[in-house]
PDB file of C-alpha atoms in Angstrom:
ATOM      1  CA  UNK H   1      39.489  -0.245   6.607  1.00  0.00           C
ATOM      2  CA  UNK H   2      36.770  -2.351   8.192  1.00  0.00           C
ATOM      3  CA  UNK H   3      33.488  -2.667   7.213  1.00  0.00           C
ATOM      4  CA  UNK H   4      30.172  -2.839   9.328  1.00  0.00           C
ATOM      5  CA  UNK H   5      27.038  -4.460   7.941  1.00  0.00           C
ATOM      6  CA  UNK H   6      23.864  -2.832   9.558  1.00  0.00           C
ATOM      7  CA  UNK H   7      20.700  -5.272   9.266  1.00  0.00           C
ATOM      8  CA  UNK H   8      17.376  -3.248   9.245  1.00  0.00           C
ATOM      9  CA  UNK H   9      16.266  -3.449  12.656  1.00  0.00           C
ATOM     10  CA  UNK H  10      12.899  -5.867  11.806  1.00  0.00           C
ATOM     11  CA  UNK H  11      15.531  -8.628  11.112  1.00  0.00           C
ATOM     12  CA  UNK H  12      16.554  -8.517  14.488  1.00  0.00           C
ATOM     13  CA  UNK H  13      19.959  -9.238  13.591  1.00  0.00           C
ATOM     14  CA  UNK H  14      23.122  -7.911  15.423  1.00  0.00           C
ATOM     15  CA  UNK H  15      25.806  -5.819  13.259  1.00  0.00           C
ATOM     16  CA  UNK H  16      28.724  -7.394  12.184  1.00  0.00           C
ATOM     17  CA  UNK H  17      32.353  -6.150  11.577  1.00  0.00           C
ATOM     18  CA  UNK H  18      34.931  -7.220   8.924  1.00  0.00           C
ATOM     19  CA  UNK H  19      38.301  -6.644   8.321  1.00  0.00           C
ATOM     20  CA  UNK H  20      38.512  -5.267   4.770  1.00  0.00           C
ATOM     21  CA  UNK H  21      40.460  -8.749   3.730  1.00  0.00           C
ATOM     22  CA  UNK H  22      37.724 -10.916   5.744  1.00  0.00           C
ATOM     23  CA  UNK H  23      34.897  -9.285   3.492  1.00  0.00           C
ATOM     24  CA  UNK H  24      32.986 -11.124   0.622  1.00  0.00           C
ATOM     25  CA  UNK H  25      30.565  -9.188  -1.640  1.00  0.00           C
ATOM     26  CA  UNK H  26      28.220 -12.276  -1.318  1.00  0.00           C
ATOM     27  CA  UNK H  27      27.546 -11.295   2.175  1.00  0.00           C
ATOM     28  CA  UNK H  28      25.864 -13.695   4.392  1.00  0.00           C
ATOM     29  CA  UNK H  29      24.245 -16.945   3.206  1.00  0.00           C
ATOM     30  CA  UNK H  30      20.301 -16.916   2.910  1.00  0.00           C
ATOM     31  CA  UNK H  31      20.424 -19.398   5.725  1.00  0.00           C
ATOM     32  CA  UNK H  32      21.325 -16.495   8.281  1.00  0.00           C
ATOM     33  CA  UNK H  33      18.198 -14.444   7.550  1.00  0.00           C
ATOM     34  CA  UNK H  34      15.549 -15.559   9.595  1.00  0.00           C
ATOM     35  CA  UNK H  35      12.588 -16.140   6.797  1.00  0.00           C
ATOM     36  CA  UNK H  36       8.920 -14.720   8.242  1.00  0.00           C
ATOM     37  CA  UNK H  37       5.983 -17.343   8.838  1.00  0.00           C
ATOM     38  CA  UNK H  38       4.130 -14.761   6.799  1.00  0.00           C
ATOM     39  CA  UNK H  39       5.699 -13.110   4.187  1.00  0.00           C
ATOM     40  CA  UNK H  40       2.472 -11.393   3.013  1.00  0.00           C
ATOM     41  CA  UNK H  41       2.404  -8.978   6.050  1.00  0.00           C
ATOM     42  CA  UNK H  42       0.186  -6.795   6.441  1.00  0.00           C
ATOM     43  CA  UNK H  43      -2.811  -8.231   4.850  1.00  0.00           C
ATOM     44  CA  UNK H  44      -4.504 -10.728   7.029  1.00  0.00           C
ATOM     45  CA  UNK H  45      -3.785 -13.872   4.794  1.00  0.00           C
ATOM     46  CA  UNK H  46      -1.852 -15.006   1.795  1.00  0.00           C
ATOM     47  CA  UNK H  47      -5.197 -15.595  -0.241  1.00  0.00           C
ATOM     48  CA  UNK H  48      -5.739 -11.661   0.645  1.00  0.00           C
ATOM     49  CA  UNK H  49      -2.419 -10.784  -0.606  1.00  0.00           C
ATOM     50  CA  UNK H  50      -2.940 -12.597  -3.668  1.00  0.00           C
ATOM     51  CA  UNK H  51      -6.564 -11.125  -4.369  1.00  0.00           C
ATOM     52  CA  UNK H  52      -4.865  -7.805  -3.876  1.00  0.00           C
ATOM     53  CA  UNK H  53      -1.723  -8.392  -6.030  1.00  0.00           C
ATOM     54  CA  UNK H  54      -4.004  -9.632  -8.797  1.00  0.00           C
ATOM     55  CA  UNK H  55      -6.233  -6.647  -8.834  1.00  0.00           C
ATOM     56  CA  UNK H  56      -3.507  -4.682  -8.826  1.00  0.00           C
ATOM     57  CA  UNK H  57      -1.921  -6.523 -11.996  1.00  0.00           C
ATOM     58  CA  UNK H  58      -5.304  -5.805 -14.064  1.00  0.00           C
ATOM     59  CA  UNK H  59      -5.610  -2.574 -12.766  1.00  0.00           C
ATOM     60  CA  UNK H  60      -9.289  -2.682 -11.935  1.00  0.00           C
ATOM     61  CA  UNK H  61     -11.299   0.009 -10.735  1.00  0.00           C
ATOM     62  CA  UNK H  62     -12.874   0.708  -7.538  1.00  0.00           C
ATOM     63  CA  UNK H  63     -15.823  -0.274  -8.602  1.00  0.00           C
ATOM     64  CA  UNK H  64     -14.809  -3.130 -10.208  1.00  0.00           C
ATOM     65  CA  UNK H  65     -12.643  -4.705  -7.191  1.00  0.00           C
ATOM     66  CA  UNK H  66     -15.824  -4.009  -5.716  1.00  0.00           C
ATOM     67  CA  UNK H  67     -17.530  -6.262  -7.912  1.00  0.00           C
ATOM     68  CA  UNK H  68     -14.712  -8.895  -7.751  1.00  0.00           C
ATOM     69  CA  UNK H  69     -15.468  -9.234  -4.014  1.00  0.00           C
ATOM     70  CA  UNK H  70     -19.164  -9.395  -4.032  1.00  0.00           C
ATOM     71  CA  UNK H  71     -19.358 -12.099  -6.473  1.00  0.00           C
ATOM     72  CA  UNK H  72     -16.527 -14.305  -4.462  1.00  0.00           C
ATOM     73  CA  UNK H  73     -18.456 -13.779  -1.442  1.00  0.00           C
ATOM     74  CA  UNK H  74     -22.086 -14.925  -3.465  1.00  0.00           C
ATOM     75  CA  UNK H  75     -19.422 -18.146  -4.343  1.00  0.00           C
ATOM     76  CA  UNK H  76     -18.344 -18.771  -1.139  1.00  0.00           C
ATOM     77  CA  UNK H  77     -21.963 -18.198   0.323  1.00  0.00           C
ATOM     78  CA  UNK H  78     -22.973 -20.775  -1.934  1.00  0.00           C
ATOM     79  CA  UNK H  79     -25.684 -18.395  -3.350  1.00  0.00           C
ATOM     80  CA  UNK H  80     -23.968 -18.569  -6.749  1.00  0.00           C
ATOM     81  CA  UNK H  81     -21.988 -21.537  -8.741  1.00  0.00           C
ATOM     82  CA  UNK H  82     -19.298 -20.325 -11.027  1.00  0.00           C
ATOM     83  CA  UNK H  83     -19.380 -22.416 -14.111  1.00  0.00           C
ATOM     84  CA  UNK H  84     -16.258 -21.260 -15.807  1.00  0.00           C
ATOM     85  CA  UNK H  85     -13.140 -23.755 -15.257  1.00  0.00           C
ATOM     86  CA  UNK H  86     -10.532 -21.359 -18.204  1.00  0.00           C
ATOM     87  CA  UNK H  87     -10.454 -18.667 -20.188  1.00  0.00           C
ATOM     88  CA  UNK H  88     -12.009 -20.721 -22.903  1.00  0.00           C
ATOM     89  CA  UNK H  89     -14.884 -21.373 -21.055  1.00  0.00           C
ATOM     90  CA  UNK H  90     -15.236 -17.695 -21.037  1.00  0.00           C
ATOM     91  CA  UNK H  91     -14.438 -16.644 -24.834  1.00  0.00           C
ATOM     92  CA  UNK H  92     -16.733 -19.478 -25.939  1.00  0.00           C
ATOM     93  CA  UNK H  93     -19.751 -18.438 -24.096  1.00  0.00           C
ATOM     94  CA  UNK H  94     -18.995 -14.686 -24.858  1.00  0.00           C
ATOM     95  CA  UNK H  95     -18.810 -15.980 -28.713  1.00  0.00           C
ATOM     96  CA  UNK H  96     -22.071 -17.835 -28.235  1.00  0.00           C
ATOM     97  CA  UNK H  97     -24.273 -14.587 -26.932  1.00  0.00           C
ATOM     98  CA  UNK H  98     -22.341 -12.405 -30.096  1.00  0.00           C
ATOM     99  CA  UNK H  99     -24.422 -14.784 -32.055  1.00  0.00           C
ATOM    100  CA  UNK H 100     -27.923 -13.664 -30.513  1.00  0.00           C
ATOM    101  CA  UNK H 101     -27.649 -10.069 -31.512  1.00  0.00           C
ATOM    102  CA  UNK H 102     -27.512  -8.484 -34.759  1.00  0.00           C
ATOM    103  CA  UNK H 103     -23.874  -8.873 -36.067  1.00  0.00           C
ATOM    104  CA  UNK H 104     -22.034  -6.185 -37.758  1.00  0.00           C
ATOM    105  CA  UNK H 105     -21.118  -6.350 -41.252  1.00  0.00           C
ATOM    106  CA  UNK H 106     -17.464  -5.352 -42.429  1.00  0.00           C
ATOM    107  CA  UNK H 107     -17.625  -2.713 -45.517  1.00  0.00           C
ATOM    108  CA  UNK H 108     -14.383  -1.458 -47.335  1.00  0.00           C
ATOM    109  CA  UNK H 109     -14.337   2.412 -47.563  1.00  0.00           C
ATOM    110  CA  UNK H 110     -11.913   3.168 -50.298  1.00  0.00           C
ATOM    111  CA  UNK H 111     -11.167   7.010 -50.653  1.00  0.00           C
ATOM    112  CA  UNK H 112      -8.409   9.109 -52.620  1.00  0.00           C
ATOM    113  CA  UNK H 113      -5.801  10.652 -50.851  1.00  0.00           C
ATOM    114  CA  UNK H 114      -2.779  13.006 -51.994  1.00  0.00           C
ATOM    115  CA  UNK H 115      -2.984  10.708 -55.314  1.00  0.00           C
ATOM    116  CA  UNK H 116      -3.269   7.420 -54.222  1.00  0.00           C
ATOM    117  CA  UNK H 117      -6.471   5.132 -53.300  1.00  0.00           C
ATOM    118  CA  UNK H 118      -6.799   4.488 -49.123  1.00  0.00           C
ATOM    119  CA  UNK H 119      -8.919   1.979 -48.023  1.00  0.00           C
ATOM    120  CA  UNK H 120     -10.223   1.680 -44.823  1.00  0.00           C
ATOM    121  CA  UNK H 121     -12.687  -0.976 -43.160  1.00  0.00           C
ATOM    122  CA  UNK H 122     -15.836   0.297 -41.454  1.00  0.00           C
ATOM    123  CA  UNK H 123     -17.857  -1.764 -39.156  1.00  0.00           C
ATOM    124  CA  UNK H 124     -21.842  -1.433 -39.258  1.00  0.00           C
ATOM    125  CA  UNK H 125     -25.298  -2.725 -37.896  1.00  0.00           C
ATOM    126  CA  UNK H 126     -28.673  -3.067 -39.449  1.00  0.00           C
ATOM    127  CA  UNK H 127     -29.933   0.078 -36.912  1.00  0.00           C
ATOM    128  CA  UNK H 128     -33.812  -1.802 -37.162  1.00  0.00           C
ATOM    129  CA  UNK H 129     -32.616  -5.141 -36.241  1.00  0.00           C
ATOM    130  CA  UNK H 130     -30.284  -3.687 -33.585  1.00  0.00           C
ATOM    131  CA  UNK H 131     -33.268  -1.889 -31.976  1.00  0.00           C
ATOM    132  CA  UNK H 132     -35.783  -4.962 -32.452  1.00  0.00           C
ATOM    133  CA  UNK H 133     -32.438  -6.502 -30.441  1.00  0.00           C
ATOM    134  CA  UNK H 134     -32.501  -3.830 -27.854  1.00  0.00           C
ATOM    135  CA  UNK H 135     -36.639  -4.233 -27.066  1.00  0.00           C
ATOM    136  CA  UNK H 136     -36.080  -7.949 -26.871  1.00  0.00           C
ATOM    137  CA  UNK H 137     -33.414  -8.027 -24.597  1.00  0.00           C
ATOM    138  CA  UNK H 138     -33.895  -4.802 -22.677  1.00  0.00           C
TER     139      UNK H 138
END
């Protein structure tokens, strides 16, 4: 009734024996595992790991990881400055260039359906300001 603990063989740890009244569920302490200088094997650094993790998380495209990376190199180059400090910074600036273009203008579309009145909102543009927009600002 004894019972052998196996360690996977990266841990370089020799196998251990119980006797079935000796054994506790907790198994060893943390303290016996021998913790790795770098846990984020087997990309080359931890800032790699975390670029990866992150593009993973927002499940970007090919293309746009590629973009990711060629604008952090222009950063790090020093070509380009990156102005944004939050996610504010961002949604203002984004609200700020909505209001050079023509906006759309919310109209409530109110149709009969199996007896009752449905309204639904529709979204529109003024098509000859949008394309004066769109020669503009090619």
């Amino acid at each position: 009734d004894d019972i052998k603990i196996q360690y996977h063989p990266a841990s370089k740890l020799a196998s251990k024996i119980y006797h079935f009244q000796e054994f506790n569920r907790g198994g060893d302490t943390e303290t016996d595992v021998p913790l790795s200088e770098t846990p984020w094997d087997p990309f080359p650094s931890r800032i790699d790991f975390d670029f990866a993790k992150f593009t993973l998380s927002a499940a970007l495209s090919r293309d746009e990881i590629d973009a990711l990376i060629n604008m952090c190199h222009r950063i790090a180059s020093g070509e380009e400055h990156l102005s944004f400090n939050s996610h504010v910074d961002v949604q203002n600036t984004w609200a700020l260039a909505s209001s050079t273009v023509t906006p759309f203008t919310k109209h409530v579309i109110t149709v009969p359906y199996k007896g009752e009145q449905r309204s639904y909102d529709l979204y529109t543009r003024d098509i000859w300001e949008y394309c004066k927009d769109i020669l503009r600002n090619p």
